[in-house]
Coordinates of C-alpha atoms in Angstrom, one line a residue:
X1 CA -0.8 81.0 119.7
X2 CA -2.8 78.5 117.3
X3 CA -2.5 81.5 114.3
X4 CA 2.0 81.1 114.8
X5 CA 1.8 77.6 115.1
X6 CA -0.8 77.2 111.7
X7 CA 2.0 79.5 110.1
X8 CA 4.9 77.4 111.2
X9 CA 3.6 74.5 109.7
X10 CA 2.3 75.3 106.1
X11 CA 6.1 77.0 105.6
X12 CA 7.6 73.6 105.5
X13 CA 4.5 72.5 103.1
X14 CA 5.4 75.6 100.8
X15 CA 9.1 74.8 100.8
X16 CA 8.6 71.5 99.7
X17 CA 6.0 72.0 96.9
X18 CA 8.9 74.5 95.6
X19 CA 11.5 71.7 95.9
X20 CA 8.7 68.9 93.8
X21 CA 8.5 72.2 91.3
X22 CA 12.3 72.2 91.1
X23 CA 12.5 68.7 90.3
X24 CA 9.8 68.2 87.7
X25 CA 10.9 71.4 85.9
X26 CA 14.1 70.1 85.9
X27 CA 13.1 66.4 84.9
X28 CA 11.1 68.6 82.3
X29 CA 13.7 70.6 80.6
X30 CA 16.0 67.3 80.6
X31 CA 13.4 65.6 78.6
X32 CA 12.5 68.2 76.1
X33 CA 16.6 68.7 75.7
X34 CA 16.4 64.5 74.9
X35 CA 13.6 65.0 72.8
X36 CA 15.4 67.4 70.9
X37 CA 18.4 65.6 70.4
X38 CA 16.4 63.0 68.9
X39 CA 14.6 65.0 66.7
X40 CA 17.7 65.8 65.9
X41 CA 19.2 62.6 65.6
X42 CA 16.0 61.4 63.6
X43 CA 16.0 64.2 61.4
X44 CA 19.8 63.6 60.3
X45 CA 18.9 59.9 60.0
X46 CA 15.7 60.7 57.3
X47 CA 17.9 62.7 55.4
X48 CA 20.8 60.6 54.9
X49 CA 17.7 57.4 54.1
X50 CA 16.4 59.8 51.5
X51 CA 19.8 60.1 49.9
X52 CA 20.5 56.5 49.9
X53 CA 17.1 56.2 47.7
X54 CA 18.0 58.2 45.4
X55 CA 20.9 56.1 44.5
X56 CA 19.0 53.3 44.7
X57 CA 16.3 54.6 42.2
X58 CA 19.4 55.6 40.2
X59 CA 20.9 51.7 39.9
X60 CA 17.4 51.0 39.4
X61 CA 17.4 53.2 36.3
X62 CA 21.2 52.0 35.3
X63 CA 19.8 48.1 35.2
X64 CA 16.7 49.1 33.1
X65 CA 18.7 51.2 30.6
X66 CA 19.6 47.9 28.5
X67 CA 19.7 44.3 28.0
X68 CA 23.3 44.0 28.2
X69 CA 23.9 46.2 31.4
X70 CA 21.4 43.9 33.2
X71 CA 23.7 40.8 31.4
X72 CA 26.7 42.4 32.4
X73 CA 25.7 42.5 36.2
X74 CA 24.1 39.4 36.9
X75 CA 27.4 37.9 35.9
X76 CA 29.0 39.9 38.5
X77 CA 30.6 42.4 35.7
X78 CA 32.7 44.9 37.5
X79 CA 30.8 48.4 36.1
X80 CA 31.9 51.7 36.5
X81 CA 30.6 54.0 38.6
X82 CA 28.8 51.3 40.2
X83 CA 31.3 49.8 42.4
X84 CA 31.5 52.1 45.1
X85 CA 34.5 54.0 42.8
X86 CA 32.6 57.2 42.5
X87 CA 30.8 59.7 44.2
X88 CA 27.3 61.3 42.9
X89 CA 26.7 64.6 44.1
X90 CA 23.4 65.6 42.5
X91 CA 21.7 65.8 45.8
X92 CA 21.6 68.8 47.1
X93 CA 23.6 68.8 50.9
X94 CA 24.2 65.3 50.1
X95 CA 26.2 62.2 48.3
X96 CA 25.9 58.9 47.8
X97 CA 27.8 55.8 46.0
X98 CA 26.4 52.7 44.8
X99 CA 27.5 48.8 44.7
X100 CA 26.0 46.2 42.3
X101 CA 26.9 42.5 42.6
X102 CA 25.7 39.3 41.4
X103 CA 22.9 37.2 42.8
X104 CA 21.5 37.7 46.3
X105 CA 23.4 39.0 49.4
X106 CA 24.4 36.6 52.0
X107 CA 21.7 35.7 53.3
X108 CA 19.3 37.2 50.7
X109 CA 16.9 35.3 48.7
X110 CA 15.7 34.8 45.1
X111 CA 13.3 33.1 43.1
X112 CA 14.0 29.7 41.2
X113 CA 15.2 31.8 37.9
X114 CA 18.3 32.9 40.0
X115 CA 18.4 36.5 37.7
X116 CA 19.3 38.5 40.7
X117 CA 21.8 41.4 40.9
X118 CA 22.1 42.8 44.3
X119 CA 22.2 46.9 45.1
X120 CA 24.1 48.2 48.0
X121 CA 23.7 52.4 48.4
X122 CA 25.3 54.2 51.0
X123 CA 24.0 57.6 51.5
X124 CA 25.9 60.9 53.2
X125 CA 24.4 64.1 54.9
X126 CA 27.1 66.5 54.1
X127 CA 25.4 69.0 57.0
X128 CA 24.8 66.5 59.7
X129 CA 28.0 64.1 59.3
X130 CA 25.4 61.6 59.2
X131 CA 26.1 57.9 56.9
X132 CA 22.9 55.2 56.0
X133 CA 23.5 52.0 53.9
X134 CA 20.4 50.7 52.3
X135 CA 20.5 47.0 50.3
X136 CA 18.0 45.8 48.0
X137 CA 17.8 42.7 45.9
X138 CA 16.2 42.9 42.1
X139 CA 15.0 40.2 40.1
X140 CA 14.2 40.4 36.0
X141 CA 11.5 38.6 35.7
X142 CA 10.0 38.9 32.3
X143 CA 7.2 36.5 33.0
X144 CA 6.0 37.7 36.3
X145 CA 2.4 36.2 36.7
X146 CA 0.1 33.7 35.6
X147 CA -1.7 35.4 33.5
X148 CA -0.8 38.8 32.5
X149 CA -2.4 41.9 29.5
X150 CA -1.3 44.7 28.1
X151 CA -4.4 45.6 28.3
X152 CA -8.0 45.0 30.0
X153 CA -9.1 41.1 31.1
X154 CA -12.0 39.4 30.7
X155 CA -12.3 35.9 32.2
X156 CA -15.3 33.6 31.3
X157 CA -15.9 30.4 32.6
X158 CA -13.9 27.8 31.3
X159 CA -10.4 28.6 32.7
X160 CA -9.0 27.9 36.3
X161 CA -5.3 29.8 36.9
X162 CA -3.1 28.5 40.1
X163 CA -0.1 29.2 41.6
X164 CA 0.5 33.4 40.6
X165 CA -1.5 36.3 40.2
X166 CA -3.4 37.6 37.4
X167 CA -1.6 41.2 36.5
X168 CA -3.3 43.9 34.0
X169 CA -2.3 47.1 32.5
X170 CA -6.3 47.7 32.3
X171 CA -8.8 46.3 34.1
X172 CA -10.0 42.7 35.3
X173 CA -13.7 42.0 34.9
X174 CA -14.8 38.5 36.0
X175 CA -17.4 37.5 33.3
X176 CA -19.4 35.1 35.3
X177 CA -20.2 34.0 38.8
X178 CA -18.3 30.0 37.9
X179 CA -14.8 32.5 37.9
X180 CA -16.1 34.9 40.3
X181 CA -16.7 32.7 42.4
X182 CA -13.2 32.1 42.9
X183 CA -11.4 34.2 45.6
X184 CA -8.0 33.2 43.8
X185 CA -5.7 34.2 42.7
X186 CA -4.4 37.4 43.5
X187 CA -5.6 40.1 40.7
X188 CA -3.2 43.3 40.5
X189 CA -4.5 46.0 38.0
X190 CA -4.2 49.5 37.1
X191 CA -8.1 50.1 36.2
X192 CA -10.7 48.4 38.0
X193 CA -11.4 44.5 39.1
X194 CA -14.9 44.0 38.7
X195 CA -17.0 40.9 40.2
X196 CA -20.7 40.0 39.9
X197 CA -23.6 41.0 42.0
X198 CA -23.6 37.8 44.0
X199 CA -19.1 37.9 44.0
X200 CA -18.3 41.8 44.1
X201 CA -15.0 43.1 43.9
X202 CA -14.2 46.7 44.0
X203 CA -17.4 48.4 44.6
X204 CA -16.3 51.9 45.4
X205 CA -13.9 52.2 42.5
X206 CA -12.5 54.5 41.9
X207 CA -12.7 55.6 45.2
X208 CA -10.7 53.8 48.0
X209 CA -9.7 51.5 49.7
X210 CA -9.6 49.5 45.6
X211 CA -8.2 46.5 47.6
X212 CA -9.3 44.0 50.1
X213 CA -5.6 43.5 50.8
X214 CA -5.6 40.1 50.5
X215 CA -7.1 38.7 46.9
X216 CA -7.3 42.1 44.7
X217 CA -5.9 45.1 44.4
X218 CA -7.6 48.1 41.6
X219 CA -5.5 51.3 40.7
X220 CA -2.6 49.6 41.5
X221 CA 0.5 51.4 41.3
X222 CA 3.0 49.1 41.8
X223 CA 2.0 47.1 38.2
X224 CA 5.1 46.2 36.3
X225 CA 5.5 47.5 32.7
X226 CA 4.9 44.8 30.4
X227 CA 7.6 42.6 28.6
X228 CA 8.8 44.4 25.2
X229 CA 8.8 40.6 23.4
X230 CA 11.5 40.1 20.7
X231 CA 9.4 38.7 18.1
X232 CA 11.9 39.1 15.8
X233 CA 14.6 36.4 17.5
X234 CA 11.5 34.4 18.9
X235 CA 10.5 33.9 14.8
X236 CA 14.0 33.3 13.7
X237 CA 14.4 30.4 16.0
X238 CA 11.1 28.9 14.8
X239 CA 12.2 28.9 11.6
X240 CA 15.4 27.3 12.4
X241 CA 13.4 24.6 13.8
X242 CA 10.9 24.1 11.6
X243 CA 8.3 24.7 14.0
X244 CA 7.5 28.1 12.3
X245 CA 3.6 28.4 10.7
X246 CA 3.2 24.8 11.3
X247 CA -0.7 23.4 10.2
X248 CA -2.2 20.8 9.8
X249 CA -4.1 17.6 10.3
X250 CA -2.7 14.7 12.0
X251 CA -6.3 12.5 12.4
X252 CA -5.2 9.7 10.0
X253 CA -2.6 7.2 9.3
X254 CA -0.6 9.5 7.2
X255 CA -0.2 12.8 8.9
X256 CA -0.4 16.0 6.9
X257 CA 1.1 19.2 7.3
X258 CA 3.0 22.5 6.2
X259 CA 5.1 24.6 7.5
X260 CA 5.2 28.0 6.6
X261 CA 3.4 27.4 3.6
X262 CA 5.4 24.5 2.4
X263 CA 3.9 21.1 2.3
X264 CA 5.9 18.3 4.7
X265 CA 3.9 15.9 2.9
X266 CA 0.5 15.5 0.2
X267 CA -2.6 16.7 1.8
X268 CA -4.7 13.9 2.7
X269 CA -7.6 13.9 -0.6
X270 CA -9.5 11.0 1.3
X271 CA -11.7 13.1 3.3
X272 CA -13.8 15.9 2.5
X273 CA -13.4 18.7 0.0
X274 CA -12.7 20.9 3.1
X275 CA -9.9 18.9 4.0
X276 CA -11.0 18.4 8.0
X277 CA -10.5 15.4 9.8
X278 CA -14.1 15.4 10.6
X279 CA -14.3 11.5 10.6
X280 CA -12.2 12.1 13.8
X281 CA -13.8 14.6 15.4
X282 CA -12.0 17.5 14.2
X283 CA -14.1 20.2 12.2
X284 CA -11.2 22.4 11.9
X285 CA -9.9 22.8 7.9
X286 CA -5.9 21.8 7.9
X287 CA -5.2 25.4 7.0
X288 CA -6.6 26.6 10.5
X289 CA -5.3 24.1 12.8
X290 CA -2.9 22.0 14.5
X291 CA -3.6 18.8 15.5
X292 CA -1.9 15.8 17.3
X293 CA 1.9 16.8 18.6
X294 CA 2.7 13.3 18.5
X295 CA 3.0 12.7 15.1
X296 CA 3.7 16.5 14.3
X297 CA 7.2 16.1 16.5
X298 CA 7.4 12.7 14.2
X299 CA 7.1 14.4 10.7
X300 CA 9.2 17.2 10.9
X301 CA 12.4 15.3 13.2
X302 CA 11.7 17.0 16.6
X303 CA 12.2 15.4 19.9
X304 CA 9.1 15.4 22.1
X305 CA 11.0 16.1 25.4
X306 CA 13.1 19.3 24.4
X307 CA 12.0 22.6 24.2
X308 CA 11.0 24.4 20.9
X309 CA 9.9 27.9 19.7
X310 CA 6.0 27.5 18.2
X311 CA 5.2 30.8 16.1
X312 CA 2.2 31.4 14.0
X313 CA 2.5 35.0 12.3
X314 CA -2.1 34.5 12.1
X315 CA -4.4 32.5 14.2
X316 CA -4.3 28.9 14.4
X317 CA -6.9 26.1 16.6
X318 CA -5.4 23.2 18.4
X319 CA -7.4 20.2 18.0
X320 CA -7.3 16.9 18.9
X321 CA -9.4 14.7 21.2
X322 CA -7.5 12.3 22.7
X323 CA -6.0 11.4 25.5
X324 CA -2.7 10.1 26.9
X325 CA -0.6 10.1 23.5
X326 CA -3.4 9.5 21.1
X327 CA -4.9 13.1 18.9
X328 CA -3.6 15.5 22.3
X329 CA -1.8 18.4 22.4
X330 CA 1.4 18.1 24.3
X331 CA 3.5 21.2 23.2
X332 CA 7.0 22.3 25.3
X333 CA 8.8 25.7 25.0
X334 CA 7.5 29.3 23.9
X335 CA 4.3 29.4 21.7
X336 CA 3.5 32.2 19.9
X337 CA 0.1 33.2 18.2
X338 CA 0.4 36.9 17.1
X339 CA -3.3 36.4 16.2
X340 CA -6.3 34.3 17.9
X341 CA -5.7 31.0 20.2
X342 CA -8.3 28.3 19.9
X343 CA -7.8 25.6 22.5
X344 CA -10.1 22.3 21.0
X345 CA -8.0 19.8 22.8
X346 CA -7.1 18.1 25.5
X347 CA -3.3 17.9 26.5
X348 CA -1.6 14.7 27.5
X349 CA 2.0 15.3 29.4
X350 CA 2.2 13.4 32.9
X351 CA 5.5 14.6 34.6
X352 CA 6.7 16.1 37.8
X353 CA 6.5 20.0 37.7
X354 CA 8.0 23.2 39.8
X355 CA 5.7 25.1 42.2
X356 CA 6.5 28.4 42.9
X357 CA 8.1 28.7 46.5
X358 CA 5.4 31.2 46.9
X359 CA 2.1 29.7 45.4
X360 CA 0.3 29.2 48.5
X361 CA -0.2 33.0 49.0
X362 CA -2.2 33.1 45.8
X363 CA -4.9 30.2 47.6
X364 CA -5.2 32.1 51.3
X365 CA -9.3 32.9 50.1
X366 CA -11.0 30.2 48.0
X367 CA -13.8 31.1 48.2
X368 CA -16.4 34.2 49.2
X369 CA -16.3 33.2 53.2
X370 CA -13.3 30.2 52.4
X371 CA -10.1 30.4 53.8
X372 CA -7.0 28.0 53.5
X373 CA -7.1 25.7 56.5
X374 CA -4.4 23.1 57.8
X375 CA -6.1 20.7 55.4
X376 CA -4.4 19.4 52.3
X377 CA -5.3 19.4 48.7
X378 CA -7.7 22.3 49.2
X379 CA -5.8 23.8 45.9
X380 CA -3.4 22.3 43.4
X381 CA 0.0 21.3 45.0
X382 CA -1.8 22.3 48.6
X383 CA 0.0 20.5 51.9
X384 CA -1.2 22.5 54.9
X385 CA -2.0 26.0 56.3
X386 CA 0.2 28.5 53.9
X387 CA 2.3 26.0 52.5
X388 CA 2.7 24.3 49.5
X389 CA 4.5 21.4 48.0
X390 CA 7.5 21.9 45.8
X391 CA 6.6 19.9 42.9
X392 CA 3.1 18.5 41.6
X393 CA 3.0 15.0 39.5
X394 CA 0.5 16.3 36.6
X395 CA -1.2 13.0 35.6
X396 CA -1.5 11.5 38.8
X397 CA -1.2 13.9 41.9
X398 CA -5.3 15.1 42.5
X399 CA -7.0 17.7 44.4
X400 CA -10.0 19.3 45.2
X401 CA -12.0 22.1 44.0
X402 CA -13.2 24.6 46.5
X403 CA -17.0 24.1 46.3
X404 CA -16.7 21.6 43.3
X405 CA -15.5 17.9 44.7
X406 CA -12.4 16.4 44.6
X407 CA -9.8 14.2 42.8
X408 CA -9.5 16.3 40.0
X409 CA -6.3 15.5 37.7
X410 CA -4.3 17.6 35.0
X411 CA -2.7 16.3 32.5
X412 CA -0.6 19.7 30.4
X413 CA -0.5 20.3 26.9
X414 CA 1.4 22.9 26.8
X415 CA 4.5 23.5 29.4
X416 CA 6.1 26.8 28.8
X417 CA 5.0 30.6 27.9
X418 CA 1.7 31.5 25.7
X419 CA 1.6 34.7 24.1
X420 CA -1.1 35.2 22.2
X421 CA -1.5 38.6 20.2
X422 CA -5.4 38.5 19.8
X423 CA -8.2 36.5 21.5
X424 CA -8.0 33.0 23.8
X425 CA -10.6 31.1 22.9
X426 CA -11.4 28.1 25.1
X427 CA -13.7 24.9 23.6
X428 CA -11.7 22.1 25.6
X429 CA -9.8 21.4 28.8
X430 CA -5.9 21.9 27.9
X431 CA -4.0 22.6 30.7
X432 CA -1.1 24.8 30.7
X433 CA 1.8 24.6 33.1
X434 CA 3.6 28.1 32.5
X435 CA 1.9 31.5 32.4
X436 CA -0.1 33.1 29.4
X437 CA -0.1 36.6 28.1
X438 CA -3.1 37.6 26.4
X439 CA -3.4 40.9 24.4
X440 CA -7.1 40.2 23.8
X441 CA -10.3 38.6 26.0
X442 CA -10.4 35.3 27.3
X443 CA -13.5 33.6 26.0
X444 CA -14.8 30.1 26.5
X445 CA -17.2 27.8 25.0
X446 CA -16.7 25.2 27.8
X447 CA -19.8 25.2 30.3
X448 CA -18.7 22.6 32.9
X449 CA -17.2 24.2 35.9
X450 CA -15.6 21.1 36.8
X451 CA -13.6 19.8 33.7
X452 CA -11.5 23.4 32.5
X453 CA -8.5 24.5 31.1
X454 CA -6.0 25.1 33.7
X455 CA -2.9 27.6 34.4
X456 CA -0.1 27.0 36.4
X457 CA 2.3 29.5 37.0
X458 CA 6.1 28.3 36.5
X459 CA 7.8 31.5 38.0
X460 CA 11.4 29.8 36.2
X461 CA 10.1 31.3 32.6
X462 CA 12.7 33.5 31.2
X463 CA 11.6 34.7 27.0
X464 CA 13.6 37.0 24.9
X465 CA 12.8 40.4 25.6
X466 CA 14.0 44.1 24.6
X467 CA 13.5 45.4 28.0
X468 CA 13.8 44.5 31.7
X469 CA 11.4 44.2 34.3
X470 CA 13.0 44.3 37.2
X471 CA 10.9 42.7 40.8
X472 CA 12.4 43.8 44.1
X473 CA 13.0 40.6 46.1
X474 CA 14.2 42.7 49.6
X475 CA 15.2 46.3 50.7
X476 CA 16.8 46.1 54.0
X477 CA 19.1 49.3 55.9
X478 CA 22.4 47.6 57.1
X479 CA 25.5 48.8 58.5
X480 CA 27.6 51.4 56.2
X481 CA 30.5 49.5 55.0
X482 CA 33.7 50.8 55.6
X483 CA 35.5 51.2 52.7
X484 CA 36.7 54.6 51.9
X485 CA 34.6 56.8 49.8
X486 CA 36.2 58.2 45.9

């Protein structure tokens, strides 16, 4: 009697782990059929993503391809073939059609220079019936950092650069511990960034990670090509001006200069058979440099507030000592040295000035173990935690130098783009409000960490170039539109 009762109760058991079975297979096979279809459904979705980028590398290529097709769409020039009016179908199972229009999307954003042309691909798996839209906004930006090389840099002491990044076809090698010292700004290059023993960089190069992800980045890919210049218009318009091969010495009561090669007035025979303004503190002969912009915009008709084209075709020194309008440099447009740069002078603009929307993410480390905190004035135009004011009064607005002190103010002697073809080299504190491309190394003279020549990026720079560099502002997937295809 207790062996049939034992057997009467573990058939109920037995039927009911059958019946969980039943259930969990079956919850089993519903799940791997879900997981199927959305393999499936991902599958047809990674396709139809991967056609869309290939239009969108192909409107890349389109606004690249000339001057005057990037012109013709930032004005909003209806092109053909690029206005969802045809259908490319070199893609294999695939096609895709492609949108350009002027400025940012609704909704989009752009940098101050407002040279924006939006692309909107849609792409089509033929195979899975399947439609993605992908939008991306492109900005040609010619002047695209602070300080930029087609080549390797070499930054010495002397020079301070704010507000963008420092960008290199080479490598980046921070020459002493008074610039390696400084965690900022951002350096992008395709070679190597190279500290100092006590301020490393990239000590593993060329192995990875070649980035700390936050201050610099070595064999970077992403590295824009450079700016293809046009020297040729950038010349013409100097000599136009007058402001072509302009030297001399201004030190005196009775200025004295040429310009390109042509005297604008007798050389001064009062000083020495050198002809330098040594009596003045220049040592520079009047056939090397050019000294005090003040009476150099008086002599040859220019107004100081407008914006000129500088071009020296060799190397030229600006000199000058003064201060506030007296034997400074104060120089506004595009200058151009296709040889060496000497700074020997301090500058003396006061105005208000543009920050990039953007500058505080070149100031997040300041120093080796210094981060930016909710306090102010920690870096030039500084008002808080990853933000940053708008405009910055040179002449009178002050802040402090990580590590340094405080109340430092800049003054600009030049305000605009510096290209300079050979060598920068630094003797005085000029500050520059712009960006500066050199070809050459950066070397200084000036040993006081605390009184240097300064950069600050202006992001609004737009020179005459041959070819166009193109930043992406946004990519975004959105809904496919739904007007019919070609």
């Amino acid at each position: 009697m207790i062996q049939n009762s034992s057997r009467g109760q573990i058939l109920p058991i037995v039927l009911g782990c059958l019946f969980l079975l039943l259930v969990v297979i079956a919850g089993l096979v519903n799940w791997i059929q879900r997981d199927t279809t959305w393999a499936v459904k991902n599958q047809k979705t990674i396709t139809a993503v991967n056609i869309a980028e290939t239009g969108l590398d192909r409107a890349i290529w389109y606004l690249q391809s000339t001057t005057t097709t990037w012109a013709a769409a930032a004005a909003g020039t209806v092109l053909v073939g690029y206005n969802f009016d045809k259908t490319y179908s070199d893609v294999p199972g695939g096609q895709y059609r492609i949108k350009l229009s002027s400025g940012p999307s609704s909704g989009g954003s752009c940098t101050a220079s407002g040279n924006c042309v939006t692309i909107t691909v849609e792409g089509r798996d033929l195979a899975n019936k399947e439609t993605r839209a992908l939008q991306s906004i492109q900005l040609n930006q010619t002047i695209y950092s602070a300080m930029m090389s087609g080549g390797n840099v070499s930054w010495a002491q002397g020079l301070g650069i704010y507000w963008g990044p420092i960008i290199s076809q080479g490598s980046i090698q921070l020459m002493d511990d008074n610039v390696a010292r400084r965690y900022f700004p951002q350096k992008y290059a395709k070679d190597n960034v190279i500290g100092t023993a006590l301020n490393p960089r990239d000590t593993t190069w060329p192995s990875p990670p070649n980035t700390d992800n936050i201050e610099w980045w070595a064999n970077y890919a992403g590295v824009p090509n450079i700016p293809i210049l046009d020297f040729a218009s950038l010349r013409s318009s100097a000599a136009a001006t007058g402001t072509l091969n302009v030297y001399g010495c201004g030190c005196d009561s009775t200025p004295q200069y040429t310009v390109n090669g042509a005297p604008v007035a007798a050389w001064d025979t009062s000083r020495n058979p050198l002809g330098t303004c040594a009596g003045d503190g220049d040592v520079s002969p009047h056939t090397a440099h050019f000294g005090n912009s003040t009476n150099i915009y008086a002599t040859l008709g220019l107004d100081p507030a407008k914006n000129y084209v500088w071009y020296w075709d060799g190397d030229v020194s600006l000199e000058g000592h003064g201060y506030n309008g007296t034997l400074a440099t104060s120089l506004r447009g595009t200058i151009i040295v296709r040889g060496d740069l000497t700074i020997n002078s301090s500058g003396d603009m006061i105005y208000a000035g543009h920050v990039p929307a953007n500058a505080w993410q070149q100031e997040q480390k300041l120093l080796i173990n210094t981060y930016d905190t909710a306090a102010a004035s920690e870096y030039p135009a500084d008002i808080g935690y990853h933000q940053s004011a708008g405009t910055w009064n040179f002449g009178s607005d002050s802040w402090n130098e990580p590590g340094l002190g405080g109340g430092w103010v800049n003054t600009v002697g030049i305000q605009g783009f510096v290209y300079v073809g050979g060598n920068l080299n630094i003797f005085n504190y000029l500050d520059i409000n712009g960006a500066v491309w050199v070809n050459g190394n950066v070397n200084s003279a000036y040993n006081n960490p605390s009184a240097f020549c300064g950069i600050f990026y202006d992001d609004t720079l737009q020179v005459p170039a041959l070819n166009v560099i193109l930043q992406r502002q946004s990519w975004q997937d959105i809904t496919p539109s739904a007007t019919p295809w070609p």
